[in-house]
Coordinates of C-alpha atoms in Angstrom, one line a residue:
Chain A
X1 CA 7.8 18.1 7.2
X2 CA 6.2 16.4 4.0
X3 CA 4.5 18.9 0.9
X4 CA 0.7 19.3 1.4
X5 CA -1.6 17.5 -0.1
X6 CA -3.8 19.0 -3.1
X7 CA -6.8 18.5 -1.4
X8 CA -6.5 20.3 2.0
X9 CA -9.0 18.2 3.6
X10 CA -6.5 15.3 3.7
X11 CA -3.7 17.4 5.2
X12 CA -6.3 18.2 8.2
X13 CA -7.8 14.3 8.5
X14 CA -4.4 13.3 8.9
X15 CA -3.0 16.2 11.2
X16 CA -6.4 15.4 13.5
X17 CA -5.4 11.8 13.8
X18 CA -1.5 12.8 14.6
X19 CA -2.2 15.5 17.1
X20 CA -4.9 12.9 18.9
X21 CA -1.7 10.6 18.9
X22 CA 0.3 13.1 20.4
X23 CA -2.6 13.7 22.9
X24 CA -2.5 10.2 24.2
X25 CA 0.9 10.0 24.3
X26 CA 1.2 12.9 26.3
X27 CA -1.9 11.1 28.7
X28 CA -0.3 7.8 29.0
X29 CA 3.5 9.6 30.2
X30 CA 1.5 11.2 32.5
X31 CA 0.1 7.9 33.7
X32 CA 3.2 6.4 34.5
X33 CA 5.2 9.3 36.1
X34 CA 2.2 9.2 38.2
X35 CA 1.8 5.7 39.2
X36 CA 5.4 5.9 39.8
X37 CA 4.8 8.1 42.2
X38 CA 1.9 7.0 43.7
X39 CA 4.2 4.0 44.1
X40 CA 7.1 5.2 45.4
X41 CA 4.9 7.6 48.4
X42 CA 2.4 4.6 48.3
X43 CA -0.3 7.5 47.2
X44 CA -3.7 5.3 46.7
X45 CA -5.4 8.9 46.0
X46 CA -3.2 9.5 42.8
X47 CA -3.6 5.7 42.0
X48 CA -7.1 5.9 41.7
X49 CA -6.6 8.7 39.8
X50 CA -4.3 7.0 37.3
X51 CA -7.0 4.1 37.1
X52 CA -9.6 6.1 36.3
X53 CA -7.8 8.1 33.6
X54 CA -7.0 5.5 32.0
X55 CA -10.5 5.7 30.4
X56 CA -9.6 8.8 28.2
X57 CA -6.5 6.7 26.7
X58 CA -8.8 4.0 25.9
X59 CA -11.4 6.0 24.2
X60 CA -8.7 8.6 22.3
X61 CA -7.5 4.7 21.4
X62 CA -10.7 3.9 19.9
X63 CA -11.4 7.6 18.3
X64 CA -8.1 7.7 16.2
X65 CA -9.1 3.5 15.3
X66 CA -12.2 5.5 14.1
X67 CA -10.4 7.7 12.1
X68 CA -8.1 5.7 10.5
X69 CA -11.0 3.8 8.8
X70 CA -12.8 6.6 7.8
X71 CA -9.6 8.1 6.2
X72 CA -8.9 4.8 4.6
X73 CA -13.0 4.2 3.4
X74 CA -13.1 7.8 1.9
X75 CA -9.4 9.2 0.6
X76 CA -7.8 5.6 0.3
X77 CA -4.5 6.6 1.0
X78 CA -1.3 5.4 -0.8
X79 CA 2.4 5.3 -0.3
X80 CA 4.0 7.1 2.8
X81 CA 0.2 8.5 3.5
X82 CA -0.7 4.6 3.8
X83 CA 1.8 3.6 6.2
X84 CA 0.9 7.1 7.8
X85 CA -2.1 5.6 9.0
X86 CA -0.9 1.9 9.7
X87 CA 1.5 2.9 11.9
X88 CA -0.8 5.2 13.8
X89 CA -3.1 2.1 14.0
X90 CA -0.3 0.2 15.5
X91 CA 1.4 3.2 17.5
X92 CA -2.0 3.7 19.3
X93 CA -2.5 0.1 20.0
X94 CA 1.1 0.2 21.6
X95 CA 0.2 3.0 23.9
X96 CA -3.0 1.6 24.9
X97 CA -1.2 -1.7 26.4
X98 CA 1.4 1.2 28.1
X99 CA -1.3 2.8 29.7
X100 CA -2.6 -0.8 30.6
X101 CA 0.0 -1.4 32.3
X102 CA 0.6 2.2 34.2
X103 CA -3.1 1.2 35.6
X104 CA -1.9 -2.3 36.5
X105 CA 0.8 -0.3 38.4
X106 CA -1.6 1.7 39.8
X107 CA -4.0 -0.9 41.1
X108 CA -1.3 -3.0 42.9
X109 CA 0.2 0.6 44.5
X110 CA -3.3 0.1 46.7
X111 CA -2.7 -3.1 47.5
X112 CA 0.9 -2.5 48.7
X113 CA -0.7 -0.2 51.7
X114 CA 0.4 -1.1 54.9
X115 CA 3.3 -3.3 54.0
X116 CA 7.2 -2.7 54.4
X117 CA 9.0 -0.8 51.7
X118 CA 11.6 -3.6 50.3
X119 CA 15.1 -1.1 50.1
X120 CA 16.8 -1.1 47.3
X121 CA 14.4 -3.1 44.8
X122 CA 12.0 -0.1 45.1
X123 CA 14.5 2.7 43.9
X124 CA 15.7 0.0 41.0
X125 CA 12.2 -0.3 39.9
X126 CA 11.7 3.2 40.4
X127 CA 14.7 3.8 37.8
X128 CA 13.4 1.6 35.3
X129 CA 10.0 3.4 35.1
X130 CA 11.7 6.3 34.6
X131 CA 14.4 4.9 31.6
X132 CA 11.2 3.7 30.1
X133 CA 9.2 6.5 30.3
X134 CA 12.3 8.7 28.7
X135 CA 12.1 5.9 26.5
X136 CA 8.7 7.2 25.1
X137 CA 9.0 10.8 25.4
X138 CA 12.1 10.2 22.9
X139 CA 10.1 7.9 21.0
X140 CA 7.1 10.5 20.5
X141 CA 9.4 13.0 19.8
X142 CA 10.8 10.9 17.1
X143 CA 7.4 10.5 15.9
X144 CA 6.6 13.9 15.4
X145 CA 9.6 15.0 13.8
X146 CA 9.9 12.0 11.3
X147 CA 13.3 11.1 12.8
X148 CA 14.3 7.8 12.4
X149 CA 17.7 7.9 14.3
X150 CA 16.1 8.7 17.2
X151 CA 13.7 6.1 16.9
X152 CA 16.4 4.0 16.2
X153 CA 18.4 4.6 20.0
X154 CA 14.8 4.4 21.6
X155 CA 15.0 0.9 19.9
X156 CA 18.2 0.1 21.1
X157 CA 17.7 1.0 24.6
X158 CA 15.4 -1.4 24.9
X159 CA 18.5 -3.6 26.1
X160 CA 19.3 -1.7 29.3
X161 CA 15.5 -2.1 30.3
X162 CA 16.0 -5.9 30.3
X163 CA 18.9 -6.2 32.1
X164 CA 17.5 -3.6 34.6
X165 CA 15.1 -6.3 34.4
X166 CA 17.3 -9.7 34.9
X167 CA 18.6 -7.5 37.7
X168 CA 15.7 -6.7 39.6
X169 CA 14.7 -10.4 39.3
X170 CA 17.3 -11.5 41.2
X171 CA 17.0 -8.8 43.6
X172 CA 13.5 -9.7 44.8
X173 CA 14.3 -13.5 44.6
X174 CA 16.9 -12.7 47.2
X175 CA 14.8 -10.5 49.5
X176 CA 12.2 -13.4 48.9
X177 CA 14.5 -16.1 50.2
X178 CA 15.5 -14.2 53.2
X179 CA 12.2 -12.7 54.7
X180 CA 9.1 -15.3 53.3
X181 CA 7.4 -12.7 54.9
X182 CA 8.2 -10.0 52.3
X183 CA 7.1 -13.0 49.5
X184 CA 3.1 -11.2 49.3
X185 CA 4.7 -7.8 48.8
X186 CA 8.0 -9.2 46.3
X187 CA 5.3 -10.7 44.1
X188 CA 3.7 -7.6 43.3
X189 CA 6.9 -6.0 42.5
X190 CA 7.7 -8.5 40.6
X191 CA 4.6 -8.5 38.6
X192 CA 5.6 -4.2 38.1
X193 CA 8.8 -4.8 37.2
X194 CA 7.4 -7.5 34.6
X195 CA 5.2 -4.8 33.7
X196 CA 7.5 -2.2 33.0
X197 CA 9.9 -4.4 31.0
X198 CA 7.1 -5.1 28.5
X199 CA 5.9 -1.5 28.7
X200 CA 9.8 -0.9 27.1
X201 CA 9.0 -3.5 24.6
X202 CA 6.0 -1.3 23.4
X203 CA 8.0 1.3 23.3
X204 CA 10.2 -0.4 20.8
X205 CA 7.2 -1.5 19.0
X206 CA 6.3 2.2 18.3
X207 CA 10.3 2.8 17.6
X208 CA 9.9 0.3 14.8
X209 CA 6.7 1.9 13.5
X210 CA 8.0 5.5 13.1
X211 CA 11.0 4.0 11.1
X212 CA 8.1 2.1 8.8
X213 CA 6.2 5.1 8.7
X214 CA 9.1 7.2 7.1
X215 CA 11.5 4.8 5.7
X216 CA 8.8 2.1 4.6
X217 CA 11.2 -0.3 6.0
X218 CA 11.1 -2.2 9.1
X219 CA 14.5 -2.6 10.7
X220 CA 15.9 -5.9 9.6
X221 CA 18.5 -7.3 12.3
X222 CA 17.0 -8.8 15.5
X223 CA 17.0 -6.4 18.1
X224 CA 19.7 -6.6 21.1
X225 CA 17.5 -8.8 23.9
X226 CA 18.6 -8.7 27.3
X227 CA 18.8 -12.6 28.4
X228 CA 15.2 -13.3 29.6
X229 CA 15.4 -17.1 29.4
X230 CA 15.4 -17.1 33.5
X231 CA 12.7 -15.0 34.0
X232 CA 10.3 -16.1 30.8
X233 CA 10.3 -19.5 32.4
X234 CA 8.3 -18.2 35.5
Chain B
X1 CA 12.3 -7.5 -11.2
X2 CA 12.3 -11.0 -11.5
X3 CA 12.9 -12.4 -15.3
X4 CA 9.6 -13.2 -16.8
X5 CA 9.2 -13.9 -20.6
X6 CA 9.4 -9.9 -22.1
X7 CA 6.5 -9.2 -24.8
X8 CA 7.5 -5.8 -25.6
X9 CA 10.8 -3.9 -25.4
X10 CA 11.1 -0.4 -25.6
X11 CA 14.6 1.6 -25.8
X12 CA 15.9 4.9 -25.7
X13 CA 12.0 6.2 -27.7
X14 CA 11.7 9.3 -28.3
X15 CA 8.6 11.2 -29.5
X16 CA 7.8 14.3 -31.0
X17 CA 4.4 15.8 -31.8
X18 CA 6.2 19.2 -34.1
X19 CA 8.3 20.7 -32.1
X20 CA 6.7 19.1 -28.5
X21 CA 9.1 16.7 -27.2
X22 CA 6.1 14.2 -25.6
X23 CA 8.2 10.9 -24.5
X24 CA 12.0 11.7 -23.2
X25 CA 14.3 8.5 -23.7
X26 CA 11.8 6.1 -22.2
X27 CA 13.0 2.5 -22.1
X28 CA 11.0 0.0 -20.5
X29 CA 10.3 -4.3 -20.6
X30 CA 6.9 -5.6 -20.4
X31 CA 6.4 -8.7 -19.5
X32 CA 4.3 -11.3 -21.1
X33 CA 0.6 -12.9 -19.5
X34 CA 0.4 -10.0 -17.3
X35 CA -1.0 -6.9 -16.2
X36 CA 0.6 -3.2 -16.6
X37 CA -0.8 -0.1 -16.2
X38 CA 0.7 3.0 -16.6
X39 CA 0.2 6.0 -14.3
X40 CA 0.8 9.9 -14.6
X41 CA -1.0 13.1 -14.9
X42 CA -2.4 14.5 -18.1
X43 CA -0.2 15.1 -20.8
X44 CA 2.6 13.3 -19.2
X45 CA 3.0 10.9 -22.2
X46 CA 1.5 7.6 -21.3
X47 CA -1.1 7.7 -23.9
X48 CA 1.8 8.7 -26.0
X49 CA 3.5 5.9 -25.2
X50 CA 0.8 3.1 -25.2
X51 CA -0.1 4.6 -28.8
X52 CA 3.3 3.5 -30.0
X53 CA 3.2 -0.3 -29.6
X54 CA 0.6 -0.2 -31.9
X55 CA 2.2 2.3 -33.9
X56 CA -1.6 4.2 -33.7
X57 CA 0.9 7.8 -33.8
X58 CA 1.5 7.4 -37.4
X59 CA -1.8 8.1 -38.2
X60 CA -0.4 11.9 -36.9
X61 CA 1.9 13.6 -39.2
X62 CA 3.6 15.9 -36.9
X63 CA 4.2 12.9 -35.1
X64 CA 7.9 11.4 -35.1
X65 CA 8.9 8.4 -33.5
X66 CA 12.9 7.4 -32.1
X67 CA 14.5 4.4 -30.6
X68 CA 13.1 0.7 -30.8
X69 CA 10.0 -0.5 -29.9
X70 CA 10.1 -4.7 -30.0
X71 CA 7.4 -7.2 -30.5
X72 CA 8.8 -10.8 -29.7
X73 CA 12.6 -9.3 -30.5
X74 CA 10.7 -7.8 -33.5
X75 CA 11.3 -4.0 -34.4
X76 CA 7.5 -2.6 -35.1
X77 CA 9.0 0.3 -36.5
X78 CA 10.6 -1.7 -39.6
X79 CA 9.9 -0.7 -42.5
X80 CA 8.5 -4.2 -43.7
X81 CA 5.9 -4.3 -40.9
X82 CA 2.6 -3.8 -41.9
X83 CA 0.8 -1.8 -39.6
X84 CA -2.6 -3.5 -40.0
X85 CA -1.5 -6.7 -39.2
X86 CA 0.5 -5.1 -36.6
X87 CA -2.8 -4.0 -35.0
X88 CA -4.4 -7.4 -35.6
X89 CA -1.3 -8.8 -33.1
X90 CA -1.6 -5.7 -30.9
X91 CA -5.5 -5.1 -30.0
X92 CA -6.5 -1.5 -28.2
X93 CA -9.4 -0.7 -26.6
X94 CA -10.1 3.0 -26.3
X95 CA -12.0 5.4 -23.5
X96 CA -14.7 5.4 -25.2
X97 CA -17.0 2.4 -26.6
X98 CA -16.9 2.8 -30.1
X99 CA -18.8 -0.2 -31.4
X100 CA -19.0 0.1 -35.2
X101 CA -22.8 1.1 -36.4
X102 CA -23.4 -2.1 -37.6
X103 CA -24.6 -5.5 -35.6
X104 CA -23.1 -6.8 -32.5
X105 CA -22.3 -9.8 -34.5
X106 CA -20.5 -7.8 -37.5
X107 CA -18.8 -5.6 -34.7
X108 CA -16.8 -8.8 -33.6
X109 CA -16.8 -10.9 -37.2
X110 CA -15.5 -7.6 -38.9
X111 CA -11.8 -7.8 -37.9
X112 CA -11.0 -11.9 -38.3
X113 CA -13.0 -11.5 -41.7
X114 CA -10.6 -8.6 -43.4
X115 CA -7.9 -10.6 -42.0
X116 CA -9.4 -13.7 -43.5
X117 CA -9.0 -16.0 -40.6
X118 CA -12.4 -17.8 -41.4
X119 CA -13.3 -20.3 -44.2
X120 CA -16.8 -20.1 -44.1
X121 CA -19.9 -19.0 -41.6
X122 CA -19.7 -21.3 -39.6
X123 CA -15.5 -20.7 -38.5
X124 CA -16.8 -17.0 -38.6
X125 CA -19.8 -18.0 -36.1
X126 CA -17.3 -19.8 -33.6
X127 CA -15.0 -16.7 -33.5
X128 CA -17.5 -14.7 -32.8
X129 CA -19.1 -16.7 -30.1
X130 CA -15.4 -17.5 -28.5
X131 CA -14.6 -14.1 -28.4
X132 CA -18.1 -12.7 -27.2
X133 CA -17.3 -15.2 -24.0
X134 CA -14.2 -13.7 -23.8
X135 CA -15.3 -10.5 -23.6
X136 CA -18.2 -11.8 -20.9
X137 CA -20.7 -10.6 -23.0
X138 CA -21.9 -14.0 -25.0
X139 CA -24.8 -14.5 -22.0
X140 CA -26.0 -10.9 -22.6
X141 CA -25.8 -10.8 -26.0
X142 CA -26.6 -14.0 -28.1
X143 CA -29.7 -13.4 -28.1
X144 CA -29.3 -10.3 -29.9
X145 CA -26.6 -10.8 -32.1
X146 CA -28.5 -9.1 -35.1
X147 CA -29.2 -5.6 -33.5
X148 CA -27.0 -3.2 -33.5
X149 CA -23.7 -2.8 -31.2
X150 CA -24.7 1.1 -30.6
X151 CA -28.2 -0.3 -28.7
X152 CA -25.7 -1.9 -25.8
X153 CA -25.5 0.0 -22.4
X154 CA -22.2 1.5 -22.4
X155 CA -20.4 -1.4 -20.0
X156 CA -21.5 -3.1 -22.4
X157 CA -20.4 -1.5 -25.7
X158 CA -16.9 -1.9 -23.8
X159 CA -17.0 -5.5 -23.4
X160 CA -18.3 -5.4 -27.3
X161 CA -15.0 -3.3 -28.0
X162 CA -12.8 -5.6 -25.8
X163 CA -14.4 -9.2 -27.9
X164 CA -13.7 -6.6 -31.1
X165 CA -10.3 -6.7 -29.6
X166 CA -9.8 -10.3 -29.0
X167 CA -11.5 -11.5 -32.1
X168 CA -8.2 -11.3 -34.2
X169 CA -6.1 -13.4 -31.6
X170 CA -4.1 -10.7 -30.8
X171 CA -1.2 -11.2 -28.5
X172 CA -1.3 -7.5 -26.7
X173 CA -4.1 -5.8 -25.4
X174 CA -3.8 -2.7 -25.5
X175 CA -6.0 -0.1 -23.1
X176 CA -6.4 3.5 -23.0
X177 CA -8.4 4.2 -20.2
X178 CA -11.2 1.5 -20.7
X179 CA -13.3 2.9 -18.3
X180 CA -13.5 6.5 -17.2
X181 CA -16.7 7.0 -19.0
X182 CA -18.6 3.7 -17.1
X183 CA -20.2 3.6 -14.2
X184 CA -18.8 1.7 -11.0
X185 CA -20.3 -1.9 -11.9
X186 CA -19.0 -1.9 -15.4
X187 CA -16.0 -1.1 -14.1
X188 CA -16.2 -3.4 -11.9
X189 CA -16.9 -6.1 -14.8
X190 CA -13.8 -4.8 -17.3
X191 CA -11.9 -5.0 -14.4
X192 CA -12.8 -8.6 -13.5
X193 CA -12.4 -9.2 -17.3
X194 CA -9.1 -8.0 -17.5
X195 CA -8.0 -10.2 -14.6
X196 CA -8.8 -13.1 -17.0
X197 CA -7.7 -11.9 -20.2
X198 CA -4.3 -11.9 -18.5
X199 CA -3.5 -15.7 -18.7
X200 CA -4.0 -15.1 -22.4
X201 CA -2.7 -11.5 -23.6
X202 CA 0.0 -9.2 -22.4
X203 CA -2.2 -6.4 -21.4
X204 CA -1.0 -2.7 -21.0
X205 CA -3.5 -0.5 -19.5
X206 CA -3.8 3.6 -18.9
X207 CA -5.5 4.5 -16.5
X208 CA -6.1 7.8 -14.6
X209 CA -7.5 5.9 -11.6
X210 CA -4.7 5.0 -9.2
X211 CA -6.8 2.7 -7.6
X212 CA -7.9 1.0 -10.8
X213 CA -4.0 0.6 -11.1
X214 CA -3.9 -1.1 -8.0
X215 CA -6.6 -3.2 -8.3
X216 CA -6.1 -4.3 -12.1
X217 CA -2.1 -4.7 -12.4
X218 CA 0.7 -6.6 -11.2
X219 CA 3.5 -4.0 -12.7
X220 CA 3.1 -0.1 -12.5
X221 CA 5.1 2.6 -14.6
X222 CA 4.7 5.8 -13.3
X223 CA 5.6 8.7 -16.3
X224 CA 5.8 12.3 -15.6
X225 CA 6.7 15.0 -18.1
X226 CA 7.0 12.5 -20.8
X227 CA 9.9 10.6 -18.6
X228 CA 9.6 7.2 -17.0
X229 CA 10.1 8.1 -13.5
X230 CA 9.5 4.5 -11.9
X231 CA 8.9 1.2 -12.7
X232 CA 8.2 -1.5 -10.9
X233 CA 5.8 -4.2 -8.4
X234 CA 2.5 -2.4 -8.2
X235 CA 2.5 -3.4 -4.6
X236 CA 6.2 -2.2 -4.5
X237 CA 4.7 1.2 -6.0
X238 CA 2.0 2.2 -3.8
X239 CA 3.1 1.3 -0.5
X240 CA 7.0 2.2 -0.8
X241 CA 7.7 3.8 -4.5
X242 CA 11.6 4.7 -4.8
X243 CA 10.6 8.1 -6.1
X244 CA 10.5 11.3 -4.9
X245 CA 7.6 12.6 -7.7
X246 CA 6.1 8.9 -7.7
X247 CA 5.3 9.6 -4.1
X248 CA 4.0 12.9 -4.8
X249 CA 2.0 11.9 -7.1
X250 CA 0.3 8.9 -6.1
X251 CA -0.5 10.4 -2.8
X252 CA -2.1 13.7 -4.0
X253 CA 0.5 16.0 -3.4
X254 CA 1.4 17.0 -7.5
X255 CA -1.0 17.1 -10.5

């Protein structure tokens, strides 16, 4: 990776605060593999459990924010060392708002009890959760090895999340107009598969930071966007 | 860069102490009513350097300067350049205060008076009080303009050394480390200073304190084993420098 730092002590501040980032990545994947399956076997037991572990992502959230201002009060960091810690600022914000929404997930898995599974929209959304969270098992791994054409395909896949997206949007619409009955259950898939989409865009966000952190560039063109116009207006 | 109006020019200097080859081929512009400092670890030749535009090296014999150092399109290295009025136009401030053993008031009046630049006490007084405000040291010390410049704390013996400085209307300000021997409010104080000395002066400042450099300048030049590695936007330098070694250095990882 990068040559050591004269004074040790930095090397370990900043390895503590990259292995803590690692840590809640590793915390909030597990979140959504299992809310996804708590989801798909409408499990309320491993629901609850995702709700309540989302704690330990919110408090490894606030530790490395901890960190990062002590490292910046007491060594001042420059250069690639400075944008170090800015993007694990930002990185960790991102994955807070994943695991956020893997608890949202979570919650409205106990509220789907009892009602129909709607075939088809299920699996797509099922599908999605899963591109996403490759998505940021990629992205992490980009992280830790400093590779910034990996983080650069995370990036670009966010396009395929937001036409999975568009195309689960229409989906539910459909089972909504044929079966008002299903509308109670749609909207909750709907408000997952919302959810999920802007869990990819968080994703992206910590694609982008990984290329900061290492190139000191953000990536200039507009990313691909999936057309969204007919669902941002709901 | 953008094109500002360049003070000093340096190209292709070389300099030798004996057989030491100290600066390697360094050229550089420095802009005018701004701030640059210049960065590197000991020995890497920006002290060298610095000592140049005043041409305070020939003072050393083993000392040989190459290339062209210009003033204003002016070679200082011409042989019809008088270095003592060369040093009246090009002021330096060293590490540390040395405030002549005489009065705060003769400290200050000593340089315009050899240089003759007042008719009578009273041009002499107003120099001396323009360039003691300058310095941000009038409030402190008009008062006690008849006791001697040794008896000032040592932030203060700086500031005396910086209205020394300013005293002969010089048009660069030179600083070699102005204040690794004061404590964290006189710092705090030359640094302020600095920031308004530069509407007035092209200031060029060496300093071992990275974040000093950050703080004080708006240009950075980063010298390492008596080459000019980088040059460029302070900002630019310490959160994205092009370098390999400016990177190194600045974050800790070479001395």
């Amino acid at each position: 990776m990068q040559e050591q730092h004269i004074s040790t002590a930095f090397d370990r501040d900043l390895e503590g605060i990259q292995s803590n980032i690692m840590k809640m990545g590793g915390l909030v994947e597990a979140a959504m593999i299992d809310s996804a399956r708590a989801l798909k076997n409408r499990d309320v037991e491993l629901a609850e459990r995702v709700r309540g572990d989302d704690k330990k992502i919110d408090a490894l959230e606030m530790l490395i924010n901890e960190d990062c201002a002590r490292l910046i009060a007491l060594r001042a960091p420059m250069a690639s060392d400075l944008r170090a810690v800015l993007s694990v600022m930002k990185i960790a914000g991102a994955l807070e708002r994943v695991g956020d929404y893997a608890k949202n997930l979570a919650k409205r898995t106990s509220l789907l009890i009892g009602s129909a599974t709607i075939d088809g929209s299920e699996g797509s959304l099922l599908r999605m959760i899963k591109e996403v969270e490759a998505m940021l098992g990629d992205v992490l791994n980009a992280y830790v090895a400093r590779n910034t054409d990996l983080a650069l395909a995370v990036r670009l896949r966010d396009h395929t999340v937001d036409q999975m997206y568009n195309g689960l949007f229409r989906e539910i619409l459909t089972h909504m107009m044929e079966d008002p009955r299903k509308i109670s259950t749609c909207m909750h898939l709907h408000f997952i598969a919302k959810n999920v989409e802007r869990m990819g865009d968080h994703v992206t966000n910590i694609a982008e930071q990984v290329i900061y952190s290492v190139s000191g560039e953000l990536p200039e063109d507009a990313r691909p966007k999936g057309n969204l116009a007919v669902a941002d207006d709901l | 860069m953008t094109k500002l109006p360049i003070k000093i020019s340096a190209k292709n200097v070389d300099v030798f102490y004996g057989a030491a080859h100290a600066i390697k081929s360094v050229d550089v512009e420095i802009a005018d009513k701004m701030v640059t400092s210049f960065i590197g670890p000991s020995g890497c030749g920006k002290s060298t350097f610095l000592r140049c535009i005043n041409r305070m090296n020939d003072t050393i014999d083993v000392c040989r300067v190459t290339g062209d150092i210009m003033i204003d399109m002016e070679d200082i290295y011409d042989r019809r350049v008088d270095p003592v009025q060369l040093r009246a136009k090009v002021g330096m401030v060293f590490q540390k205060p040395n405030p002549f053993p005489k009065s705060i008031y003769d400290n200050v009046a000593y340089g315009p008076k050899i240089h003759g630049m007042a008719r009578n006490k009273l041009e002499l007084d107003e120099i001396v009080e323009k360039s003691l405000r300058r310095a941000a040291l009038w409030d402190e010390a008009k008062d006690r303009l008849q006791e001697p410049g040794t008896g000032l704390s040592g932030g203060q013996q700086q500031r005396l050394c910086i209205a020394r400085a300013v005293a002969t209307e010089p048009e660069v300000l030179l600083m070699d480390e102005p204040c690794s021997a004061l404590d964290p409010i006189a710092t705090a104080q030359i640094e302020q200073l600095i920031d308004e000395l530069r509407s007035s002066y092209c200031v060029v400042i060496v300093t071992h304190s990275m974040a000093q450099a950050s703080r004080v300048s708006d240009r950075t030049a980063f010298f390492h084993l008596g080459e000019l590695v980088e040059y460029g936007y302070t900002s630019h330098i310490f959160t994205n420098p092009s370098d390999k070694r400016t990177e190194s250095y600045i974050t800790g990882r070479i001395g």
